[in-house]
PDB file of C-alpha atoms in Angstrom:
ATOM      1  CA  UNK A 913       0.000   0.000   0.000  1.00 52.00           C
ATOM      2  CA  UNK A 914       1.404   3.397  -1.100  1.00 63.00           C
ATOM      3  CA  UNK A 915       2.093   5.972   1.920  1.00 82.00           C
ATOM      4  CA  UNK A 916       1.905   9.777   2.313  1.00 87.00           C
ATOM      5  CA  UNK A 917       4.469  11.668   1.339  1.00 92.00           C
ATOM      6  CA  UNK A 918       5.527  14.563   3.880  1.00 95.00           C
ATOM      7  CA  UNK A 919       6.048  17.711   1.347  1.00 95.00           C
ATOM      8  CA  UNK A 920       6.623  20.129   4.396  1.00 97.00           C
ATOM      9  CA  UNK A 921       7.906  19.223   7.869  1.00 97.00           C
ATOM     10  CA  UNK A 922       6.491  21.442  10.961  1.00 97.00           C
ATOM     11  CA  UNK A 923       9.479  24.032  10.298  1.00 98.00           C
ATOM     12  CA  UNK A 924       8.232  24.542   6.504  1.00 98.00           C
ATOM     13  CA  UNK A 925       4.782  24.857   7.240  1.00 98.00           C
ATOM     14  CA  UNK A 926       5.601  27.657   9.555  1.00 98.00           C
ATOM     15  CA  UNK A 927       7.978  29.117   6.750  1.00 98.00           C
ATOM     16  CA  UNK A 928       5.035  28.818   4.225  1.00 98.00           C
ATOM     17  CA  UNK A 929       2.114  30.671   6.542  1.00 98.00           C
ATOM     18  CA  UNK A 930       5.024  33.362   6.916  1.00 98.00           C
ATOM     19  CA  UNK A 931       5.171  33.659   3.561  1.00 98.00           C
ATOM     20  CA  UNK A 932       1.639  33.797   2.852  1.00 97.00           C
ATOM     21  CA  UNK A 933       1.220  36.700   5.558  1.00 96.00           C
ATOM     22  CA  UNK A 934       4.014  38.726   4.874  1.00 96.00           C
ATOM     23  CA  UNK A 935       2.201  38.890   1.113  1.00 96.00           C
ATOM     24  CA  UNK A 936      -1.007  39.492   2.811  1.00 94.00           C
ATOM     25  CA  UNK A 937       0.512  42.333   4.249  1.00 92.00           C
ATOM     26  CA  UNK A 938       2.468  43.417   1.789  1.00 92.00           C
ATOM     27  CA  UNK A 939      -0.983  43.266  -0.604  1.00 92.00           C
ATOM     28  CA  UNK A 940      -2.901  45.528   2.471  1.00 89.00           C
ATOM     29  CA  UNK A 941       0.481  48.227   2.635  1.00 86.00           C
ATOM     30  CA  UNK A 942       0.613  48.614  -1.147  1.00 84.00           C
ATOM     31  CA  UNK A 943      -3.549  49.277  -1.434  1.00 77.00           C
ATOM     32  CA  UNK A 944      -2.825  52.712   0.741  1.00 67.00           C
ATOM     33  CA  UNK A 945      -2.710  55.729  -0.673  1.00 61.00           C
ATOM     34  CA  UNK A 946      -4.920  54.718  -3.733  1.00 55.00           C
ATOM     35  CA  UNK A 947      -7.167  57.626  -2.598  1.00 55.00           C
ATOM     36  CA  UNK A 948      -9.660  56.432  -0.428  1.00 57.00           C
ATOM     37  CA  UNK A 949      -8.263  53.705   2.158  1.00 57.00           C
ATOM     38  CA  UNK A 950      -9.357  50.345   2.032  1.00 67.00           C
ATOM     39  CA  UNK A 951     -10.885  48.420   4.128  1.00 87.00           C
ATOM     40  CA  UNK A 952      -9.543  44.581   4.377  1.00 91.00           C
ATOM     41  CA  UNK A 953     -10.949  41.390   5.637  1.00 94.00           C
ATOM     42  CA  UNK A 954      -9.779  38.039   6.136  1.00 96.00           C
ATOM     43  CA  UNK A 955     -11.903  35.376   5.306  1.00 97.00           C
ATOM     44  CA  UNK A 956     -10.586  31.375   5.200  1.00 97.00           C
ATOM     45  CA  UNK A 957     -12.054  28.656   4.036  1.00 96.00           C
ATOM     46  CA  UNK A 958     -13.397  26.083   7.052  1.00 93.00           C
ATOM     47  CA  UNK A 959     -12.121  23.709   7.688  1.00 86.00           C
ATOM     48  CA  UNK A 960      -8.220  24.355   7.617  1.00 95.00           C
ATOM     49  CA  UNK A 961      -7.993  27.715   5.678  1.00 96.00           C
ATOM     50  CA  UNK A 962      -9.944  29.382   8.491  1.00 97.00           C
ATOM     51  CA  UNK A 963      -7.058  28.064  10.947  1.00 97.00           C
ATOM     52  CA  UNK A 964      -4.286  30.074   8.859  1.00 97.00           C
ATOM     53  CA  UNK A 965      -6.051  33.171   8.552  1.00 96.00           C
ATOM     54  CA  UNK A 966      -6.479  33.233  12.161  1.00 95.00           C
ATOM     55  CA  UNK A 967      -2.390  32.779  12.458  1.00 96.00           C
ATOM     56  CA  UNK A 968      -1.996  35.483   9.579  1.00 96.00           C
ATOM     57  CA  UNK A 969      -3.838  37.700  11.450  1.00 94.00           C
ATOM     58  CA  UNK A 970      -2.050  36.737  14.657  1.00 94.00           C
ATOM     59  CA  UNK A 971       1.073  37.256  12.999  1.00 95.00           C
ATOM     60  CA  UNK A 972       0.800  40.672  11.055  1.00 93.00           C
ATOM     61  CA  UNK A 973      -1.309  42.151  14.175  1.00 87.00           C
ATOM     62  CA  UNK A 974      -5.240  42.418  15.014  1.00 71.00           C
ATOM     63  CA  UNK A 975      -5.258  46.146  13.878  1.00 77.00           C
ATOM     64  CA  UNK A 976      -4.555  44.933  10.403  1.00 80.00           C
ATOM     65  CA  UNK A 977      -8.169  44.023   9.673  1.00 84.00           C
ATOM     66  CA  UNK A 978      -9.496  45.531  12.583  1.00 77.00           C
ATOM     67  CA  UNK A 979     -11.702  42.653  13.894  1.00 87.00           C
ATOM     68  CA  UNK A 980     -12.391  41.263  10.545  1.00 93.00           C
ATOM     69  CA  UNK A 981     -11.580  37.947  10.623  1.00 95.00           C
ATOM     70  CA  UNK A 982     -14.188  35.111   9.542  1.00 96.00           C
ATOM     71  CA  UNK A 983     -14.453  31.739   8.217  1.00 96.00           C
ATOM     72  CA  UNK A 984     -16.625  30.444   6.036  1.00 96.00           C
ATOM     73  CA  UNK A 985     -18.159  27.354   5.075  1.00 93.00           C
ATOM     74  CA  UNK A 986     -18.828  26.108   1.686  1.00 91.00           C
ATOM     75  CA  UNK A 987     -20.406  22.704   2.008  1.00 85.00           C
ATOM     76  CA  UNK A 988     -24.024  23.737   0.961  1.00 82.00           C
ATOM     77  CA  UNK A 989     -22.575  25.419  -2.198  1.00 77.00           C
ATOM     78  CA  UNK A 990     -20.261  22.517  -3.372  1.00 66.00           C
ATOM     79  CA  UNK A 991     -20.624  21.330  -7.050  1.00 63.00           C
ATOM     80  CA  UNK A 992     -20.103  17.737  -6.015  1.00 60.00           C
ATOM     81  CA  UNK A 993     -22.389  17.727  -2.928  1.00 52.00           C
ATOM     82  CA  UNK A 994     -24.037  14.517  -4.095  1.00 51.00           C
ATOM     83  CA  UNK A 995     -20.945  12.798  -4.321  1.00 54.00           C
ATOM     84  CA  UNK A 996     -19.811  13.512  -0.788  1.00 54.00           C
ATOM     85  CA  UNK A 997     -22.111  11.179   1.003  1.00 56.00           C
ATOM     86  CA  UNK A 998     -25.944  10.868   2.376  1.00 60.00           C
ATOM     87  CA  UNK A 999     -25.325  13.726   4.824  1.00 63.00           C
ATOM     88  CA  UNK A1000     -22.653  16.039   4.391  1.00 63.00           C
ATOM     89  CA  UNK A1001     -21.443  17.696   7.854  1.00 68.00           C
ATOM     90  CA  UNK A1002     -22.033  21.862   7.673  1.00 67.00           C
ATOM     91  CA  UNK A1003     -20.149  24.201   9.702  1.00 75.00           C
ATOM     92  CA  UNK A1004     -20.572  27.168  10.767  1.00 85.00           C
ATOM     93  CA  UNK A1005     -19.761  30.412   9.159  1.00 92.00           C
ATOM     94  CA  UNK A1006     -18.380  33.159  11.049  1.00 94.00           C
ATOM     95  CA  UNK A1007     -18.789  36.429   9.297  1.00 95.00           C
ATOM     96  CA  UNK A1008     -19.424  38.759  12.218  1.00 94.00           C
ATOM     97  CA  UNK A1009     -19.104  41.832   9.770  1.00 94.00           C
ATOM     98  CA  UNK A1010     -20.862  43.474   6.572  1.00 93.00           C
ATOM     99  CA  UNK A1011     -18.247  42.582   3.666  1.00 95.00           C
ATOM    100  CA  UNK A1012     -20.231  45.332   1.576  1.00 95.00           C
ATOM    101  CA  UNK A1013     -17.382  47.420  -0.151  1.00 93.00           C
ATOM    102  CA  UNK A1014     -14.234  45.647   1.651  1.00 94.00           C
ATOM    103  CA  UNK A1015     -11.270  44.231   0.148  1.00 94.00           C
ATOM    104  CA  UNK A1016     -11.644  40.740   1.044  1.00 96.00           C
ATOM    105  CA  UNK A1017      -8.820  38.335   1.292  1.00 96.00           C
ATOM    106  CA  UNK A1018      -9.908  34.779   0.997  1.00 97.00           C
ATOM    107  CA  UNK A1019      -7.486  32.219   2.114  1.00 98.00           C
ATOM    108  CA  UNK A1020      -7.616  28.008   1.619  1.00 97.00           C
ATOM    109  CA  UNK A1021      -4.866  25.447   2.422  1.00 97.00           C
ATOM    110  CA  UNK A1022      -4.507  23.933  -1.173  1.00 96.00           C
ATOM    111  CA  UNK A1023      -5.493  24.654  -4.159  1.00 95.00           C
ATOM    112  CA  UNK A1024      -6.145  21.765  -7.025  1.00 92.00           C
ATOM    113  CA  UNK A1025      -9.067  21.917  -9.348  1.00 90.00           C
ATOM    114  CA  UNK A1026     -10.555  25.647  -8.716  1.00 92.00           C
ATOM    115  CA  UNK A1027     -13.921  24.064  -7.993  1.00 91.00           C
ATOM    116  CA  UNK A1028     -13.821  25.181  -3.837  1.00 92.00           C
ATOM    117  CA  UNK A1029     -12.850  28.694  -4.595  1.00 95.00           C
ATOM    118  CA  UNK A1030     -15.688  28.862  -6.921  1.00 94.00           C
ATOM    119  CA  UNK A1031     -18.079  27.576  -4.082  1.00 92.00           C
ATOM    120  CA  UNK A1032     -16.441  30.107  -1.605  1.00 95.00           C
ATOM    121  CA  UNK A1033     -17.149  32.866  -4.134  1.00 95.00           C
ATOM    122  CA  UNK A1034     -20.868  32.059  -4.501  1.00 93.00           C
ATOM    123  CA  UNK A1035     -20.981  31.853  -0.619  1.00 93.00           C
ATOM    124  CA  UNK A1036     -19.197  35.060  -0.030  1.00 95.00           C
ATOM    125  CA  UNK A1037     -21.618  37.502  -1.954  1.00 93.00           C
ATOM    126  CA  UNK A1038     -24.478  35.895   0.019  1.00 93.00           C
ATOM    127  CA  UNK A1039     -22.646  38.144   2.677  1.00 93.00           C
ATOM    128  CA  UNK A1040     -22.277  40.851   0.972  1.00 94.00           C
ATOM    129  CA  UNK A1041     -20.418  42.310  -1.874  1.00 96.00           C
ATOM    130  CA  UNK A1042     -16.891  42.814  -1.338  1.00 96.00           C
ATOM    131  CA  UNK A1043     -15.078  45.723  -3.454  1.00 94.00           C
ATOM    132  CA  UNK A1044     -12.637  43.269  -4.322  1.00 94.00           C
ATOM    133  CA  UNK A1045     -11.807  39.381  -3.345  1.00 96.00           C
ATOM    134  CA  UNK A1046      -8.608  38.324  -3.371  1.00 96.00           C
ATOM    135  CA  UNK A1047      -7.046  34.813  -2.871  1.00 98.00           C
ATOM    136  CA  UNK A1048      -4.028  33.200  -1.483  1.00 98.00           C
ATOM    137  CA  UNK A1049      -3.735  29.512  -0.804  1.00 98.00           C
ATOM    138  CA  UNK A1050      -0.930  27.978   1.346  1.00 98.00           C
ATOM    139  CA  UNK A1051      -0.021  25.402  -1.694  1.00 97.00           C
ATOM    140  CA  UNK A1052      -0.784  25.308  -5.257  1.00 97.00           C
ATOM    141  CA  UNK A1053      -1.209  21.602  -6.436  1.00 94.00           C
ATOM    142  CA  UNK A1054      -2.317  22.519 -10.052  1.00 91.00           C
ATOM    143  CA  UNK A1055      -4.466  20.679 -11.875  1.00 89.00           C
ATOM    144  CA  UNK A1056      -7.546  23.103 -12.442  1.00 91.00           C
ATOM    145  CA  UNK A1057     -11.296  22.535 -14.154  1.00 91.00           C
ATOM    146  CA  UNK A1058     -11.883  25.844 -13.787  1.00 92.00           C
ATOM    147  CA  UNK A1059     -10.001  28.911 -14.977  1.00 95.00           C
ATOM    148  CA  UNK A1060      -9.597  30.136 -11.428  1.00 95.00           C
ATOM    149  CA  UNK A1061      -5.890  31.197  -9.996  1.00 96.00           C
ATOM    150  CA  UNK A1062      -4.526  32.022  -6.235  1.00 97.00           C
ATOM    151  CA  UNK A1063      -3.403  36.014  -6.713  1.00 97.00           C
ATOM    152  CA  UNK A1064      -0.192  34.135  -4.037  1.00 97.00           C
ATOM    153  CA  UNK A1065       0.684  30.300  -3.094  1.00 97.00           C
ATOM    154  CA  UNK A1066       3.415  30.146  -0.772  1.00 98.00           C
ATOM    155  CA  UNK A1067       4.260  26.921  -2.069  1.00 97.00           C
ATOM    156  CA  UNK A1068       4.068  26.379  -5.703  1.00 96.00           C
ATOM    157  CA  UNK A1069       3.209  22.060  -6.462  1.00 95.00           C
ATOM    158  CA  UNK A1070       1.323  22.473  -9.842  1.00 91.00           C
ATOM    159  CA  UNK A1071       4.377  20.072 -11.539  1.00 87.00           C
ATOM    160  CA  UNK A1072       4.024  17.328  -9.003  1.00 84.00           C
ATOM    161  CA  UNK A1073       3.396  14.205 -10.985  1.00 76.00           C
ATOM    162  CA  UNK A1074       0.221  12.172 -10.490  1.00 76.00           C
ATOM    163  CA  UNK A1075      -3.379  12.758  -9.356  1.00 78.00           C
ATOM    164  CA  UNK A1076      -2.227  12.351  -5.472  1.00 85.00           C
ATOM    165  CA  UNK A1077      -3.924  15.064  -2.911  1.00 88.00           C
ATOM    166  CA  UNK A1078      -2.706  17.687  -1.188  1.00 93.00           C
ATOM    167  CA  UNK A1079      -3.377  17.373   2.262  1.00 94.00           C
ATOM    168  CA  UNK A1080      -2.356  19.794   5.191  1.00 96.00           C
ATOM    169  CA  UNK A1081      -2.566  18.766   8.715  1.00 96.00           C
ATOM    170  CA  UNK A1082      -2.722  21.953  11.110  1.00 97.00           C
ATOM    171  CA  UNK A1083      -3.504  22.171  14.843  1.00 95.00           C
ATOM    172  CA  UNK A1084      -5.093  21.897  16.708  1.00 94.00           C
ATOM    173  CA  UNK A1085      -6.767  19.458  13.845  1.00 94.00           C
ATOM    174  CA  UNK A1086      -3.656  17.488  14.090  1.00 95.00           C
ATOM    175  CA  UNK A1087      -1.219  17.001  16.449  1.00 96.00           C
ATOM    176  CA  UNK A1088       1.468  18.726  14.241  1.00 96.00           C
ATOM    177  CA  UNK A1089       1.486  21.060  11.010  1.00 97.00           C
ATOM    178  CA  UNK A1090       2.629  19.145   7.971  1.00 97.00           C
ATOM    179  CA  UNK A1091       2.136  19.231   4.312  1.00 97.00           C
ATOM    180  CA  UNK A1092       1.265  15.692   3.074  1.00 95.00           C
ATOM    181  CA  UNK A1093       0.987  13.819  -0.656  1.00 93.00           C
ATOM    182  CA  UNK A1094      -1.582  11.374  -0.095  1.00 90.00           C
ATOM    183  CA  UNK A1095      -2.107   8.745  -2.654  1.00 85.00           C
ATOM    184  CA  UNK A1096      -5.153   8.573  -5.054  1.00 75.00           C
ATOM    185  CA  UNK A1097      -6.423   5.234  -4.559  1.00 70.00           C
ATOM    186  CA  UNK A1098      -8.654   5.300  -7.521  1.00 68.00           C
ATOM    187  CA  UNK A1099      -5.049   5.682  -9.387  1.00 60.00           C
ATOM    188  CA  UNK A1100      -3.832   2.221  -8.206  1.00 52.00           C
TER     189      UNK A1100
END
């Protein structure tokens, strides 16, 4: 039986989050001074993109988005909902703001087929409607249905051979952060 592949130890994973925030931050800096100053959110995806924004946040300070960080869940507006399973498990969404005319960064874990962004967008403007979304994913494993790209990955996979996932274990999920290759077993 084929085994996961570690792509990113603990160490990496924190290098790649830092990554991924100091472009957040660099994206919210270079937006002053356009005239009128914008007004940023942070919105990740449940169930492990929520976990990095929160450490984004953390790490570039809570006066960056001034209380405007949320998560957001995107079962309900999955493509493939009827492939999941008899009863798909819904989170909750935690948008404790009006996203009407805010810059909204959206973050995710990993990136493959384009097909969860496009759910989070249709979720997202049932909030609201930003001024502008933008999106940053942790990794980008490539292989999209959909003509949707991150605006940043901190880790860039799209030549990794194979249909393998992506996955990314994060506490306090997991007991450790760690970018894994998991095997496709429809591929065997």
């Amino acid at each position: 039986m084929p085994t996961m592949q570690v792509l990113a130890d603990e160490q990496r994973v924190a290098e790649l989050i830092q990554r991924l925030a100091s472009w957040v931050g660099d994206t919210v800096s270079s937006s002053a001074g356009d005239g009128e100053p914008a007004r940023w959110a942070l919105v990740g995806l449940k169930s492990r993109g929520d976990l990095l924004a929160a450490r984004i946040a953390d790490l570039l300070g809570h006066d960056t988005f001034a209380d405007r960080v949320g998560s957001l869940d995107i079962t309900l507006y999955r493509d493939d909902l009827s492939e999941i399973g008899p009863q798909p498990v819904v989170q909750t969404t935690d948008i404790p703001f009006a996203l009407d005319g805010l810059d909204v960064m959206l973050i995710d874990d990993v990136m493959m087929s384009g097909r969860t962004t496009r759910a989070a967008l249709q979720a997202l403007v049932d909030f609201g409607r930003p001024r502008r979304v933008w999106l940053g994913v942790l990794a980008d494993r490539g292989g999209r249905e959909l003509p949707i790209q991150p605006d940043f990955a901190a880790l860039d996979i799209r030549d990794m051979p194979g249909r393998d996932k992506v996955k990314l274990r994060i506490r306090p999920i997991h007991d450790k952060d760690e970018l894994l290759s998991v095997p496709d077993p429809r591929a065997r």
